[in-house]
Short mmCIF file of C-alpha atoms in Angstrom, two decimals:
data_model
loop_
_atom_site.label_atom_id
_atom_site.label_comp_id
_atom_site.label_asym_id
_atom_site.label_seq_id
_atom_site.Cartn_x
_atom_site.Cartn_y
_atom_site.Cartn_z
CA GLY P 916 0.00 0.00 0.00
CA ASP P 917 2.73 2.43 1.04
CA PHE P 918 4.66 1.71 -2.09
CA SER P 919 1.80 2.52 -4.45
CA GLN P 920 1.18 5.66 -2.40
CA LEU P 921 4.81 6.68 -2.93
CA ASN P 922 4.52 5.92 -6.61
CA LYS P 923 1.50 8.17 -6.92
CA MET P 924 3.35 10.93 -5.10
CA SER P 925 6.39 10.72 -7.31
CA GLU P 926 4.14 10.77 -10.37
CA SER P 927 2.38 13.88 -9.18
CA VAL P 928 5.73 15.54 -8.42
CA GLU P 929 6.96 14.67 -11.88
CA THR P 930 3.96 16.29 -13.49
CA GLN P 931 4.73 19.48 -11.59
CA LEU P 932 8.34 19.68 -12.67
CA PRO P 933 9.20 21.23 -16.02
CA ALA P 934 10.07 18.60 -18.58
CA GLY P 935 12.47 20.69 -20.62
CA ASP P 936 12.00 23.94 -22.46
CA ALA P 937 8.39 23.57 -23.49
CA ASP P 938 7.26 23.43 -19.88
CA ALA P 939 9.59 26.23 -18.83
CA ALA P 940 8.14 28.36 -21.62
CA GLN P 941 4.66 27.47 -20.42
CA ILE P 942 5.51 28.55 -16.88
CA VAL P 943 6.85 31.87 -18.15
CA GLN P 944 3.74 32.26 -20.29
CA ASN P 945 1.50 31.60 -17.29
CA LEU P 946 3.38 34.16 -15.22
CA GLU P 947 3.07 36.70 -18.01
CA ASP P 948 -0.64 35.97 -18.34
CA ASP P 949 -1.07 36.45 -14.60
CA GLU P 950 0.82 39.72 -14.74
CA ARG P 951 -1.28 40.88 -17.67
CA LYS P 952 -4.49 39.99 -15.84
CA GLU P 953 -3.27 41.89 -12.81
CA ARG P 954 -2.46 44.92 -14.97
CA GLU P 955 -5.87 44.78 -16.61
CA GLU P 956 -7.52 44.45 -13.22
CA LYS P 957 -5.64 47.49 -11.92
CA LYS P 958 -6.55 49.37 -15.07
CA LYS P 959 -10.24 48.59 -14.61
CA ASN P 960 -10.24 49.72 -11.00
CA ARG P 961 -8.55 53.08 -11.43
CA GLU P 962 -10.09 56.37 -12.40
CA PRO P 963 -9.84 56.26 -16.17
CA PRO P 964 -7.39 58.78 -17.59
CA ILE P 965 -8.31 61.36 -20.20
CA VAL P 966 -6.51 60.46 -23.41
CA TYR P 967 -7.01 61.21 -27.10
CA LYS P 968 -7.42 58.00 -29.04
CA ASP P 969 -8.66 59.47 -32.30
CA ALA P 970 -6.52 62.58 -32.58
CA ILE P 971 -3.99 60.96 -34.90
CA ASP P 972 -4.28 58.96 -38.11
CA VAL P 973 -1.04 57.07 -37.75
CA HIS P 974 -1.01 55.87 -41.38
CA ILE P 975 -1.11 59.41 -42.73
CA GLU P 976 1.45 60.66 -40.21
CA PHE P 977 3.84 57.81 -40.92
CA ASP P 978 3.56 58.07 -44.70
CA THR P 979 4.13 61.82 -44.56
CA LEU P 980 7.14 61.30 -42.30
CA VAL P 981 8.64 58.75 -44.69
CA GLY P 982 8.20 61.18 -47.58
CA LEU P 983 9.96 63.96 -45.67
CA ILE P 984 13.02 61.91 -44.70
CA ASP P 985 13.37 59.87 -47.87
CA GLY P 986 17.02 59.79 -48.94
CA LYS P 987 18.22 61.48 -45.73
CA LEU P 988 18.83 58.40 -43.59
CA ASN P 989 21.86 56.17 -43.23
CA GLU P 990 21.50 52.41 -43.16
CA GLU P 991 21.10 52.16 -39.40
CA GLU P 992 18.43 54.87 -39.38
CA GLN P 993 16.66 53.15 -42.26
CA GLN P 994 16.52 50.07 -40.05
CA SER P 995 15.05 52.12 -37.19
CA LEU P 996 12.41 53.51 -39.54
CA GLU P 997 11.51 49.95 -40.52
CA GLU P 998 11.21 49.07 -36.82
CA LEU P 999 8.91 52.04 -36.27
CA HIS P 1000 6.81 50.81 -39.18
CA GLN P 1001 6.59 47.32 -37.67
CA TYR P 1002 5.66 48.70 -34.27
CA MET P 1003 3.08 51.23 -35.39
CA LEU P 1004 1.54 49.74 -38.51
CA GLN P 1005 2.13 46.01 -38.32
CA ASP P 1006 1.32 45.84 -34.64
CA GLU P 1007 4.54 44.12 -33.65
CA GLY P 1008 5.43 44.52 -29.99
CA SER P 1009 7.92 47.14 -28.83
CA TRP P 1010 10.51 44.35 -28.75
CA ALA P 1011 10.80 45.14 -32.48
CA LEU P 1012 12.56 48.41 -31.61
CA GLY P 1013 16.35 48.08 -31.71
CA GLU P 1014 18.75 49.67 -29.25
CA ASN P 1015 19.50 52.67 -31.48
CA PHE P 1016 15.83 53.41 -31.99
CA LEU P 1017 15.59 56.38 -29.64
CA GLU P 1018 18.74 57.97 -31.03
CA PHE P 1019 16.99 57.86 -34.40
CA ILE P 1020 13.92 59.49 -32.86
CA GLY P 1021 16.20 62.07 -31.24
CA ARG P 1022 17.64 62.97 -34.62
CA LEU P 1023 14.19 63.30 -36.19
CA LEU P 1024 13.15 65.63 -33.37
CA THR P 1025 16.22 67.86 -33.22
CA ASP P 1026 18.16 67.77 -36.50
CA LYS P 1027 17.84 71.30 -37.89
CA SER P 1028 18.91 70.15 -41.36
CA LEU P 1029 15.64 68.23 -41.71
CA ASN P 1030 12.32 69.75 -42.76
CA GLU P 1031 10.42 71.22 -39.79
CA GLY P 1032 7.55 68.86 -40.53
CA VAL P 1033 9.74 65.89 -39.58
CA SER P 1034 9.65 66.60 -35.85
CA LEU P 1035 5.90 67.24 -36.00
CA ARG P 1036 5.12 63.97 -37.79
CA THR P 1037 7.47 62.08 -35.48
CA LEU P 1038 5.72 63.48 -32.41
CA ASN P 1039 2.33 62.58 -33.83
CA VAL P 1040 3.43 59.00 -34.47
CA LEU P 1041 4.80 58.88 -30.92
CA ALA P 1042 1.50 60.24 -29.58
CA ALA P 1043 -0.20 57.23 -31.18
CA ALA P 1044 2.52 54.91 -29.86
CA ALA P 1045 1.92 56.30 -26.36
CA LEU P 1046 -1.42 54.47 -26.25
CA LYS P 1047 0.18 51.05 -26.74
CA ASP P 1048 0.35 48.91 -23.66
CA ASP P 1049 4.03 48.05 -24.15
CA VAL P 1050 5.31 51.56 -24.88
CA ILE P 1051 6.98 51.44 -21.46
CA LEU P 1052 9.67 49.16 -22.94
CA MET P 1053 10.56 51.89 -25.41
CA LEU P 1054 10.65 54.48 -22.64
CA HIS P 1055 12.94 52.31 -20.53
CA GLN P 1056 15.47 52.42 -23.36
CA ASP P 1057 15.78 56.11 -22.55
CA ARG P 1058 17.10 55.67 -19.02
CA ARG P 1059 20.61 56.87 -19.77
CA GLN P 1060 20.20 59.51 -22.44
CA HIS P 1061 16.79 60.98 -21.59
CA ILE P 1062 16.27 61.88 -25.25
CA MET P 1063 12.50 62.22 -24.94
CA MET P 1064 12.43 64.15 -21.70
CA ASN P 1065 15.29 66.50 -22.60
CA TYR P 1066 13.39 67.37 -25.76
CA ALA P 1067 10.12 67.80 -23.85
CA TYR P 1068 11.83 70.09 -21.33
CA GLY P 1069 12.22 72.63 -24.13
CA VAL P 1070 8.50 72.54 -24.93
CA ASP P 1071 8.04 76.30 -24.54
CA ARG P 1072 10.62 77.00 -27.26
CA LEU P 1073 8.98 74.78 -29.89
CA PRO P 1074 6.65 75.98 -32.66
CA LEU P 1075 2.98 75.63 -31.67
CA PRO P 1076 2.21 72.52 -33.79
CA GLN P 1077 5.13 70.69 -32.15
CA GLN P 1078 3.96 71.85 -28.72
CA GLN P 1079 0.50 70.48 -29.46
CA ALA P 1080 1.87 67.12 -30.59
CA LEU P 1081 4.30 66.82 -27.68
CA THR P 1082 1.53 67.64 -25.22
CA LEU P 1083 -0.62 64.97 -26.84
CA PHE P 1084 2.23 62.45 -26.49
CA ILE P 1085 2.63 63.17 -22.77
CA CYS P 1086 -1.12 63.07 -22.22
CA ASN P 1087 -1.58 59.76 -24.03
CA LEU P 1088 1.18 58.15 -21.95
CA PHE P 1089 -1.33 58.15 -19.09
CA GLU P 1090 -3.32 55.44 -20.90
CA ASN P 1091 -1.31 52.59 -19.36
CA LEU P 1092 -0.08 52.18 -15.81
CA GLY P 1093 3.57 51.57 -16.65
CA SER P 1094 3.98 54.62 -18.85
CA SER P 1095 1.95 56.83 -16.52
CA GLU P 1096 4.24 55.87 -13.63
CA TRP P 1097 7.23 56.65 -15.86
CA LEU P 1098 5.97 60.22 -16.21
CA LEU P 1099 6.18 60.58 -12.43
CA TYR P 1100 9.74 59.34 -11.86
CA ILE P 1101 11.60 61.67 -9.52
CA SER P 1102 15.24 60.65 -10.08
CA GLU P 1103 17.15 63.64 -11.40
CA TRP P 1104 19.78 64.27 -14.05
CA SER P 1105 21.52 67.37 -15.26
CA TYR P 1106 20.45 69.03 -18.50
CA ASN P 1107 21.54 72.50 -19.66
CA ASN P 1108 22.59 73.37 -16.11
CA ASN P 1109 19.20 72.35 -14.71
CA GLN P 1110 18.43 69.41 -12.48
CA ILE P 1111 15.41 67.81 -14.09
CA SER P 1112 13.38 64.65 -13.67
CA ASN P 1113 10.49 63.03 -15.50
CA ILE P 1114 7.92 64.54 -13.13
CA ARG P 1115 9.49 68.00 -13.51
CA VAL P 1116 9.19 67.73 -17.27
CA THR P 1117 5.66 66.32 -17.15
CA THR P 1118 4.67 69.22 -14.89
CA LYS P 1119 6.32 71.74 -17.19
CA VAL P 1120 4.51 70.36 -20.24
CA ALA P 1121 1.20 70.51 -18.34
CA VAL P 1122 1.70 74.10 -17.13
CA ASN P 1123 2.88 75.26 -20.56
CA ALA P 1124 -0.28 73.83 -22.13
CA ILE P 1125 -2.71 75.07 -19.48
CA LEU P 1126 -1.43 78.63 -19.85
CA SER P 1127 -1.33 78.57 -23.65
CA GLU P 1128 -3.39 80.91 -25.82
CA ASP P 1129 -4.32 77.92 -27.97
CA GLU P 1130 -7.57 76.08 -27.29
CA ASP P 1131 -6.23 72.61 -28.18
CA MET P 1132 -3.28 73.15 -25.88
CA ARG P 1133 -5.51 74.17 -23.00
CA ASP P 1134 -7.70 71.15 -23.55
CA ARG P 1135 -4.74 68.77 -23.54
CA GLY P 1136 -3.10 70.60 -20.67
CA THR P 1137 -6.15 70.28 -18.45
CA ALA P 1138 -6.31 66.60 -19.42
CA ILE P 1139 -2.71 66.08 -18.22
CA LEU P 1140 -3.59 68.03 -15.08
CA TYR P 1141 -6.56 65.76 -14.42
CA ASN P 1142 -4.44 62.67 -15.07
CA LEU P 1143 -1.74 63.88 -12.69
CA ALA P 1144 -4.37 64.51 -10.04
CA THR P 1145 -5.38 60.83 -10.12
CA LYS P 1146 -1.79 59.90 -9.24
CA GLU P 1147 0.40 60.23 -6.18
CA VAL P 1148 2.30 63.48 -6.67
CA PHE P 1149 4.32 65.42 -4.11
CA ASP P 1150 3.50 68.73 -2.47
CA ASP P 1151 5.73 70.82 -4.72
CA VAL P 1152 4.05 69.49 -7.87
CA ALA P 1153 0.59 70.03 -6.37
CA VAL P 1154 1.49 73.63 -5.52
CA GLU P 1155 3.01 74.40 -8.93
CA LEU P 1156 0.02 72.96 -10.76
CA THR P 1157 -2.44 74.77 -8.48
CA MET P 1158 -0.79 78.11 -9.28
CA ALA P 1159 -1.12 77.41 -13.00
CA VAL P 1160 -4.74 76.34 -12.60
CA LEU P 1161 -5.68 79.48 -10.67
CA GLN P 1162 -4.14 81.57 -13.43
CA PHE P 1163 -6.04 79.51 -16.01
CA LEU P 1164 -9.30 80.05 -14.11
CA SER P 1165 -9.05 83.83 -14.35
CA LYS P 1166 -11.24 83.33 -17.45
CA PRO P 1167 -14.16 80.90 -17.05
CA PRO P 1168 -13.34 77.75 -19.07
CA PRO P 1169 -15.74 75.29 -20.73
CA GLU P 1170 -17.52 72.91 -18.34
CA ALA P 1171 -15.33 69.88 -19.09
CA GLN P 1172 -12.10 71.82 -18.54
CA LEU P 1173 -13.51 73.38 -15.39
CA PHE P 1174 -14.32 69.88 -14.13
CA ARG P 1175 -10.73 68.74 -14.68
CA CYS P 1176 -9.41 71.81 -12.85
CA LEU P 1177 -11.77 71.44 -9.90
CA LYS P 1178 -11.07 67.72 -9.67
CA ALA P 1179 -7.35 68.51 -9.56
CA ILE P 1180 -7.72 71.27 -6.98
CA ALA P 1181 -9.83 69.03 -4.75
CA ARG P 1182 -7.13 66.36 -4.95
CA PHE P 1183 -4.29 68.83 -4.39
CA CYS P 1184 -6.07 70.13 -1.28
CA GLN P 1185 -5.68 66.60 0.10
CA ILE P 1186 -2.04 66.26 -0.96
CA SER P 1187 -0.95 69.66 0.29
CA ALA P 1188 -3.53 70.43 2.94
CA GLN P 1189 -1.96 73.70 4.03
CA ASP P 1190 -0.35 75.32 0.98
CA VAL P 1191 -3.00 74.69 -1.66
CA PRO P 1192 -5.99 76.09 0.27
CA GLN P 1193 -3.84 79.09 1.23
CA LEU P 1194 -2.95 79.71 -2.41
CA ILE P 1195 -6.59 79.60 -3.42
CA GLN P 1196 -7.39 82.15 -0.72
CA MET P 1197 -4.52 84.43 -1.65
CA ILE P 1198 -4.64 84.26 -5.44
CA GLY P 1199 -8.24 83.31 -6.20
CA PRO P 1200 -10.58 82.94 -7.90
CA HIS P 1201 -12.56 81.15 -5.21
CA PRO P 1202 -14.10 78.02 -6.73
CA SER P 1203 -17.55 79.13 -5.57
CA SER P 1204 -17.48 81.81 -8.28
CA PHE P 1205 -17.96 78.97 -10.81
CA LYS P 1206 -21.16 77.62 -9.29
CA GLY P 1207 -23.92 76.57 -11.62
CA SER P 1208 -22.00 75.11 -14.57
CA SER P 1209 -23.00 71.51 -13.74
CA GLN P 1210 -23.91 69.27 -10.84
CA ARG P 1211 -20.57 67.46 -10.87
CA ASN P 1212 -18.72 70.77 -10.72
CA ASP P 1213 -20.95 72.09 -7.95
CA ASP P 1214 -20.18 68.95 -5.92
CA LEU P 1215 -16.45 69.55 -6.32
CA ILE P 1216 -16.84 73.24 -5.45
CA ALA P 1217 -18.60 72.24 -2.23
CA GLU P 1218 -15.78 69.81 -1.42
CA ILE P 1219 -13.07 72.42 -2.04
CA SER P 1220 -14.98 75.12 -0.16
CA ARG P 1221 -14.84 73.00 2.98
CA LYS P 1222 -11.03 73.25 2.83
CA VAL P 1223 -10.81 76.90 1.81
CA ARG P 1224 -12.11 79.54 4.14
#
């Protein structure tokens, strides 16, 4: 009896152990599936971000880009362009992007010898890429050189169309958890004599857009603001964004933009319970001056008013 019992046990152990590569691959696959399920679960349970899924026709942008850089690329860059094509139009994963890919993107964004439309089309393609759930792997390639964030730090010096596209890129990165967390990284590096970090740049892009004269920019800026407010940000970011929002609110915005602003202010009052309410009192306008635009906004105004004398 004992012997057959032992036999059964050893059989069951054997079935649990990987029999070579196929089983090992299966185990990895199962782990990846579990991770994906967990990510999807998290995604379902969070406040959905505001992103722009239909702002870009990636086929048109890509084809236009190819036309503009035709004959201007070396072999390595040609390869990177092919990788971009596979990633964006053939739906390959971001594993298709080689290690020089971001240097190629950096050239397209900053090379003054190229047509000005090149950087615009590149940013638009990136804004579409930002919605992909594995874009984080591309962003992680940028750990050492910070090509994307150094470029974004100069947002206020770019022509308006490039500012719009860059703001869209940053906003759309909030679509997935990994890339939205990337936007909040606080580790610093030195760039043009400034200590900057991902969150500094994200904040700068948001403020630049919120305070723009351009309607599209303000819309995207308030979307980034709203998205940041659903995250864990530090006091200094909450204060900086609040100051920009109060300036933005000196003219009454459309209901949807007002909602994003009020939602952010309500959240920032929690994060920075002393400074933010004080700022609202000192600078104004008091949120109560916006009463009556909608029920959801009135609810937020009531919530903020409890914190602000």
